[in-house]
Short mmCIF file of C-alpha atoms in Angstrom, two decimals:
data_model
loop_
_atom_site.label_atom_id
_atom_site.label_comp_id
_atom_site.label_asym_id
_atom_site.label_seq_id
_atom_site.Cartn_x
_atom_site.Cartn_y
_atom_site.Cartn_z
CA MET A 1 -24.89 -27.45 -32.83
CA GLU A 2 -22.34 -24.59 -32.73
CA PRO A 3 -20.76 -23.39 -29.28
CA GLU A 4 -21.80 -20.01 -28.13
CA GLY A 5 -20.75 -17.19 -26.02
CA PRO A 6 -20.57 -13.42 -25.37
CA VAL A 7 -17.32 -11.17 -25.97
CA GLU A 8 -14.16 -10.54 -24.06
CA PRO A 9 -12.82 -7.46 -22.15
CA VAL A 10 -10.34 -5.42 -23.62
CA GLU A 11 -6.94 -6.69 -23.05
CA PRO A 12 -4.27 -4.90 -20.83
CA VAL A 13 -0.62 -4.79 -21.79
CA GLU A 14 2.29 -4.48 -19.69
CA PRO A 15 2.53 -1.96 -16.71
CA VAL A 16 4.29 1.29 -17.20
CA ASP A 17 5.02 3.40 -13.84
CA GLY A 18 2.25 1.91 -11.81
CA ALA A 19 -0.29 2.12 -14.53
CA VAL A 20 -1.46 -0.56 -17.28
CA GLU A 21 -1.88 0.48 -20.84
CA VAL A 22 -5.33 -0.67 -22.47
CA ASP A 23 -5.12 -1.85 -25.82
CA THR A 24 -8.42 -0.37 -27.72
CA ALA A 25 -7.89 -2.77 -30.69
CA VAL A 26 -8.17 -6.32 -29.49
CA GLN A 27 -10.43 -8.85 -30.75
CA PRO A 28 -13.82 -9.76 -28.96
CA SER A 29 -13.68 -13.32 -27.33
CA PRO A 30 -16.05 -15.40 -25.21
CA ARG A 31 -14.62 -14.60 -21.91
CA GLN A 32 -16.21 -10.89 -21.37
CA GLY A 33 -18.32 -8.79 -23.12
CA GLY A 34 -19.06 -5.08 -24.03
CA GLY A 35 -17.39 -4.10 -27.01
CA ALA A 36 -14.06 -2.27 -26.99
CA VAL A 37 -13.23 1.04 -24.71
CA PRO A 38 -13.51 4.31 -26.86
CA HIS A 39 -10.34 5.16 -28.66
CA GLY A 40 -8.58 7.54 -26.50
CA ALA A 41 -9.21 5.72 -22.97
CA SER A 42 -5.38 4.68 -22.91
CA ARG A 43 -4.28 4.33 -19.43
CA VAL A 44 -6.09 2.97 -16.54
CA THR A 45 -4.35 3.07 -13.01
CA LEU A 46 -4.57 -0.46 -11.40
CA PRO A 47 -5.85 -0.93 -7.94
CA PRO A 48 -3.67 -2.98 -5.80
CA MET A 49 -4.51 -6.83 -4.82
CA ARG A 50 -3.62 -8.78 -1.68
CA ARG A 51 -3.17 -12.78 -1.69
CA LEU A 52 -5.50 -14.53 0.62
CA PHE A 53 -4.61 -18.15 -0.45
CA PRO A 54 -2.51 -20.28 -0.17
CA TYR A 55 -1.24 -20.08 3.45
CA PRO A 56 0.64 -19.40 5.10
CA VAL A 57 0.87 -15.89 3.51
CA SER A 58 3.73 -13.39 4.46
CA PRO A 59 2.56 -10.01 5.83
CA ALA A 60 3.32 -8.45 2.40
CA ASP A 61 0.86 -10.69 0.86
CA LEU A 62 -2.19 -9.10 3.19
CA GLU A 63 -0.98 -5.80 2.28
CA ASP A 64 -2.81 -4.20 -0.73
CA ARG A 65 0.07 -3.74 -3.44
CA GLU A 66 0.28 -3.79 -7.20
CA TRP A 67 1.36 -7.36 -8.70
CA GLY A 68 3.33 -7.06 -11.62
CA LEU A 69 2.76 -9.10 -14.71
CA ASP A 70 5.93 -11.34 -13.92
CA GLU A 71 4.43 -12.03 -10.65
CA LEU A 72 1.00 -12.85 -12.10
CA ALA A 73 2.44 -15.04 -14.68
CA GLY A 74 4.34 -16.99 -11.86
CA LEU A 75 1.16 -17.55 -10.07
CA TYR A 76 -0.59 -18.56 -12.88
CA ALA A 77 1.83 -20.82 -14.58
CA TYR A 78 0.95 -23.98 -16.34
CA PRO A 79 1.97 -27.23 -14.35
CA GLU A 80 5.40 -28.27 -15.36
CA HIS A 81 3.90 -31.51 -16.85
CA SER A 82 1.80 -29.67 -19.01
CA GLY A 83 4.66 -29.51 -21.69
CA SER A 84 4.26 -33.11 -22.09
CA GLY A 85 0.53 -33.49 -22.16
CA PRO A 86 -2.55 -31.17 -22.47
CA TRP A 87 -3.75 -28.98 -19.76
CA LEU A 88 -7.15 -27.23 -20.11
CA ARG A 89 -7.94 -24.33 -18.10
CA ALA A 90 -10.69 -21.98 -18.23
CA ASN A 91 -11.18 -18.30 -17.49
CA MET A 92 -14.64 -16.83 -16.64
CA VAL A 93 -16.31 -14.32 -14.39
CA SER A 94 -19.74 -14.57 -12.28
CA SER A 95 -21.76 -12.14 -10.08
CA LEU A 96 -22.61 -13.23 -6.64
CA ASP A 97 -25.79 -14.54 -7.83
CA GLY A 98 -24.20 -16.78 -10.64
CA ALA A 99 -24.75 -14.69 -13.66
CA ALA A 100 -22.11 -15.16 -16.57
CA HIS A 101 -22.79 -11.73 -17.83
CA HIS A 102 -25.49 -8.78 -17.59
CA GLU A 103 -27.82 -8.17 -20.21
CA GLY A 104 -25.44 -10.02 -22.61
CA ARG A 105 -22.17 -8.25 -21.72
CA SER A 106 -20.14 -9.57 -19.03
CA GLN A 107 -17.72 -6.37 -19.07
CA PRO A 108 -20.37 -4.76 -16.22
CA LEU A 109 -19.11 -7.73 -14.13
CA SER A 110 -15.42 -7.08 -14.65
CA SER A 111 -12.71 -4.70 -13.21
CA ALA A 112 -9.17 -3.65 -14.18
CA ALA A 113 -7.48 -6.29 -12.17
CA ASP A 114 -9.88 -8.97 -13.84
CA MET A 115 -8.68 -7.74 -17.35
CA ARG A 116 -5.24 -7.71 -16.25
CA ILE A 117 -5.44 -11.35 -15.25
CA PHE A 118 -7.13 -12.19 -18.43
CA GLY A 119 -4.36 -10.87 -20.40
CA THR A 120 -1.84 -12.63 -18.39
CA LEU A 121 -3.51 -15.84 -18.96
CA ARG A 122 -3.85 -15.35 -22.71
CA GLY A 123 0.32 -14.41 -22.56
CA LEU A 124 0.78 -17.98 -20.88
CA ALA A 125 -1.37 -20.04 -23.18
CA ASP A 126 -0.23 -21.91 -26.28
CA ALA A 127 -3.57 -21.70 -27.67
CA VAL A 128 -7.16 -20.35 -26.92
CA VAL A 129 -10.05 -22.30 -27.79
CA VAL A 130 -13.09 -20.68 -28.99
CA GLY A 131 -16.77 -21.26 -30.29
CA ALA A 132 -17.48 -20.64 -33.81
CA GLU A 133 -20.44 -18.23 -32.92
CA THR A 134 -18.33 -15.92 -31.06
CA VAL A 135 -16.16 -15.74 -34.40
CA ARG A 136 -19.25 -15.01 -36.70
CA GLN A 137 -20.88 -12.24 -34.59
CA GLU A 138 -17.90 -10.78 -33.07
CA GLY A 139 -15.27 -10.54 -36.24
CA TYR A 140 -12.80 -12.24 -34.21
CA ARG A 141 -9.28 -11.27 -35.04
CA PRO A 142 -5.89 -13.20 -34.17
CA ALA A 143 -4.03 -12.88 -30.98
CA ARG A 144 -1.21 -10.55 -30.80
CA ALA A 145 2.22 -10.87 -29.59
CA ARG A 146 3.11 -9.01 -25.97
CA GLU A 147 6.41 -7.93 -25.34
CA ALA A 148 5.95 -8.43 -21.67
CA PHE A 149 5.54 -12.22 -22.36
CA ALA A 150 8.17 -12.50 -24.94
CA ALA A 151 11.09 -13.86 -23.00
CA ARG A 152 8.89 -15.89 -21.10
CA ARG A 153 7.43 -17.76 -24.15
CA ALA A 154 10.78 -17.98 -26.07
CA ALA A 155 12.25 -19.93 -22.91
CA LEU A 156 9.16 -22.25 -23.02
CA GLY A 157 9.39 -22.86 -26.86
CA GLN A 158 6.21 -21.08 -27.45
CA GLY A 159 5.47 -19.05 -30.58
CA PRO A 160 4.99 -15.18 -30.23
CA ALA A 161 1.29 -15.49 -29.63
CA PRO A 162 -1.37 -18.33 -28.72
CA VAL A 163 -2.99 -19.94 -31.66
CA ILE A 164 -6.59 -19.45 -31.95
CA ALA A 165 -8.28 -22.85 -32.36
CA VAL A 166 -12.21 -22.41 -33.33
CA VAL A 167 -14.32 -25.15 -32.54
CA SER A 168 -16.84 -25.44 -35.46
CA ALA A 169 -19.18 -28.26 -36.61
CA GLY A 170 -20.52 -26.73 -39.74
CA LEU A 171 -17.52 -24.72 -40.79
CA ALA A 172 -20.10 -21.80 -41.25
CA LEU A 173 -17.20 -19.33 -40.90
CA ASP A 174 -16.07 -16.28 -42.80
CA PHE A 175 -12.64 -17.15 -44.15
CA THR A 176 -11.93 -13.80 -45.37
CA LEU A 177 -11.38 -12.53 -42.04
CA PRO A 178 -7.99 -11.70 -40.66
CA LEU A 179 -8.27 -14.19 -38.18
CA PHE A 180 -7.81 -16.89 -41.16
CA THR A 181 -6.09 -14.72 -43.70
CA SER A 182 -3.45 -13.17 -41.78
CA PRO A 183 -2.81 -14.50 -38.23
CA LEU A 184 0.58 -14.05 -36.48
CA VAL A 185 0.49 -17.82 -36.13
CA PRO A 186 -1.72 -20.31 -38.24
CA THR A 187 -5.31 -20.49 -37.03
CA VAL A 188 -6.59 -23.99 -36.21
CA VAL A 189 -10.10 -25.20 -36.91
CA LEU A 190 -11.51 -28.34 -34.96
CA THR A 191 -14.55 -30.01 -36.83
CA GLY A 192 -16.18 -33.35 -37.39
CA ALA A 193 -15.42 -35.63 -40.04
CA ALA A 194 -18.38 -35.19 -42.00
CA ALA A 195 -18.14 -31.29 -42.07
CA PRO A 196 -19.01 -29.95 -45.80
CA ALA A 197 -16.16 -30.58 -48.02
CA GLU A 198 -16.40 -27.24 -49.65
CA ARG A 199 -16.00 -25.69 -46.37
CA VAL A 200 -12.88 -27.84 -45.50
CA ALA A 201 -11.51 -26.69 -48.70
CA ALA A 202 -12.15 -22.76 -47.91
CA ALA A 203 -10.49 -23.29 -44.91
CA ARG A 204 -7.58 -24.85 -45.90
CA ALA A 205 -7.11 -22.15 -48.74
CA THR A 206 -6.28 -19.74 -46.22
CA GLY A 207 -3.54 -21.75 -44.49
CA THR A 208 -5.98 -22.51 -41.61
CA GLU A 209 -5.33 -26.23 -40.33
CA VAL A 210 -8.41 -28.36 -40.18
CA VAL A 211 -8.39 -31.01 -37.54
CA VAL A 212 -11.07 -33.82 -37.55
CA ALA A 213 -12.23 -34.13 -33.69
CA GLY A 214 -15.40 -36.02 -34.38
CA GLU A 215 -16.89 -38.88 -36.30
CA GLY A 216 -19.96 -37.26 -37.91
CA ARG A 217 -20.57 -33.64 -37.96
CA GLU A 218 -20.42 -32.82 -34.24
CA VAL A 219 -17.18 -32.24 -32.29
CA ASP A 220 -16.18 -34.56 -29.67
CA ALA A 221 -14.85 -32.18 -26.90
CA ALA A 222 -13.14 -35.07 -25.10
CA ARG A 223 -10.92 -35.31 -28.25
CA VAL A 224 -9.86 -31.62 -28.43
CA PRO A 225 -7.20 -31.37 -25.86
CA ALA A 226 -5.25 -34.41 -27.24
CA LEU A 227 -5.46 -33.37 -30.71
CA LEU A 228 -4.07 -29.63 -29.92
CA ALA A 229 -1.38 -31.43 -27.93
CA GLU A 230 -0.27 -33.54 -30.86
CA ARG A 231 0.39 -29.98 -32.49
CA GLY A 232 2.59 -29.13 -29.53
CA LEU A 233 -0.22 -26.98 -27.95
CA THR A 234 -0.34 -28.30 -24.54
CA ARG A 235 -0.94 -25.11 -22.40
CA LEU A 236 -4.88 -24.59 -23.31
CA LEU A 237 -7.15 -21.90 -22.35
CA THR A 238 -10.99 -21.60 -22.99
CA GLU A 239 -12.81 -18.28 -22.29
CA GLY A 240 -15.97 -19.84 -22.78
CA GLY A 241 -18.91 -18.97 -23.64
CA PRO A 242 -20.92 -21.25 -21.21
CA ARG A 243 -22.00 -24.10 -23.60
CA LEU A 244 -18.43 -24.56 -24.64
CA LEU A 245 -16.99 -24.64 -21.37
CA GLY A 246 -20.03 -26.98 -20.30
CA GLN A 247 -19.12 -29.52 -23.07
CA PHE A 248 -15.58 -29.61 -21.62
CA ALA A 249 -16.46 -30.24 -18.38
CA SER A 250 -18.92 -32.70 -19.10
CA ALA A 251 -16.33 -34.70 -21.15
CA GLY A 252 -13.85 -34.66 -18.01
CA VAL A 253 -11.30 -32.52 -19.76
CA LEU A 254 -11.34 -29.33 -17.77
CA ASP A 255 -8.32 -29.58 -15.44
CA GLU A 256 -8.69 -26.02 -14.08
CA MET A 257 -10.90 -23.21 -13.56
CA CYS A 258 -10.00 -19.41 -13.23
CA LEU A 259 -13.01 -17.82 -11.85
CA SER A 260 -13.61 -14.11 -11.12
CA LEU A 261 -16.22 -13.37 -8.54
CA ALA A 262 -17.47 -9.97 -8.83
CA PRO A 263 -19.02 -8.41 -5.73
CA MET A 264 -22.17 -7.51 -7.63
CA VAL A 265 -25.71 -9.08 -7.97
CA ALA A 266 -27.34 -9.13 -11.35
CA THR A 267 -30.59 -11.29 -11.52
CA GLY A 268 -32.22 -11.62 -14.59
CA THR A 269 -31.88 -14.48 -16.73
CA ALA A 270 -28.32 -14.56 -17.77
CA PRO A 271 -26.89 -18.32 -17.88
CA ARG A 272 -24.62 -19.74 -15.56
CA ILE A 273 -20.93 -19.79 -16.53
CA MET A 274 -21.28 -23.73 -17.87
CA ALA A 275 -24.03 -25.11 -19.74
CA GLY A 276 -23.78 -28.78 -20.60
CA PRO A 277 -24.73 -32.35 -20.13
CA PRO A 278 -25.19 -33.24 -16.27
CA LEU A 279 -22.61 -35.17 -14.73
CA ALA A 280 -23.52 -38.49 -12.98
CA VAL A 281 -21.19 -37.03 -9.95
CA PRO A 282 -20.42 -33.25 -9.75
CA ALA A 283 -16.47 -33.10 -10.29
CA ARG A 284 -14.55 -32.11 -7.34
CA PHE A 285 -11.92 -28.97 -7.49
CA SER A 286 -9.46 -27.84 -5.10
CA LEU A 287 -8.45 -24.34 -4.29
CA GLU A 288 -5.08 -23.51 -5.47
CA SER A 289 -5.00 -19.67 -5.16
CA MET A 290 -7.04 -16.57 -4.22
CA LEU A 291 -6.15 -13.05 -4.94
CA GLU A 292 -8.54 -10.08 -3.77
CA ASP A 293 -9.07 -6.60 -4.95
CA ALA A 294 -11.78 -4.28 -3.99
CA GLY A 295 -14.17 -7.03 -3.06
CA PHE A 296 -13.49 -9.10 -6.25
CA LEU A 297 -12.03 -12.48 -5.77
CA PHE A 298 -9.77 -14.12 -8.53
CA THR A 299 -9.73 -17.84 -7.76
CA ARG A 300 -7.90 -20.72 -9.29
CA TYR A 301 -9.31 -24.07 -8.87
CA ARG A 302 -7.78 -27.53 -9.86
CA ARG A 303 -9.74 -30.54 -10.67
CA ILE A 304 -9.31 -33.44 -8.23
CA PRO A 305 -8.75 -36.62 -10.70
CA ASP A 306 -11.12 -39.31 -10.04
CA HIS A 307 -9.23 -42.77 -9.68
CA GLY A 308 -9.57 -44.63 -12.57
CA GLU A 309 -11.53 -42.04 -14.49
CA CYS A 310 -12.29 -42.38 -18.01
CA HIS A 311 -13.37 -39.30 -20.10
CA GLY A 312 -16.67 -39.36 -21.51
CA SER A 313 -17.89 -37.78 -24.88
CA ALA A 314 -19.49 -34.55 -25.13
CA MET A 315 -20.47 -33.33 -28.57
CA ILE A 316 -20.62 -29.86 -29.75
#
């Protein structure tokens, strides 16, 4: 089956005099939903945030203040060793009652501070991993370069923007989309060895790199991070949706979870942030950092490795 997921928020750019510009022409993604902000809605004043963890915190950390993009980038920087091996982090939002979205859109659960952190995580990544269903439904576009992260990315040897890596078993994708025909950095598609030959040829005709990540028509989620790392893409970000994220977690390759907890109750039938094969034993994560803004909690958890663990297979 193809991964699925909702769309993403409008991505913020660098702050100007205490405000943040909101780009109204960014691509949808599985992280959050709701479509684009109407044109003309260009500047939003950022609410202040405070750091609650790790301890000990300084008196300044407990004060409500704006966090610059450089400071956020430092807090969310990938582990130093991730330059030599893959590190897969996820970024999702949830209501207090565990809903991943409200009426098909997660934007109602988001906030300006949440979107700023979302933009920071993208600015730090080598690649953003996305499911095929989102590309088909939302007309996914290439990631763009952001001036605020240009120097940091250059110092780490990263490209000007993250690669979009599309996970697709059947390659039922529109290869005339700008995501494939005119990306700033070449798009990668991960598929199974038995994917239709004509679809593989159509992808390669656009300059898209096709990576085999499964023996049959399915994609083996456990193989995805290592295959991207072989291409120099070690700092990985997945924004969901729940099924794709659940496959990574079930395969034991999800290293970090950046979860925004909204101070809202949604009820309804919305899915949880992950939906995949059950784990024999729930994976343990340790809390690495937590910010607070207007009741929203922005948490970052790191998986605690199981001694002698062996990643299994989770087919997509």
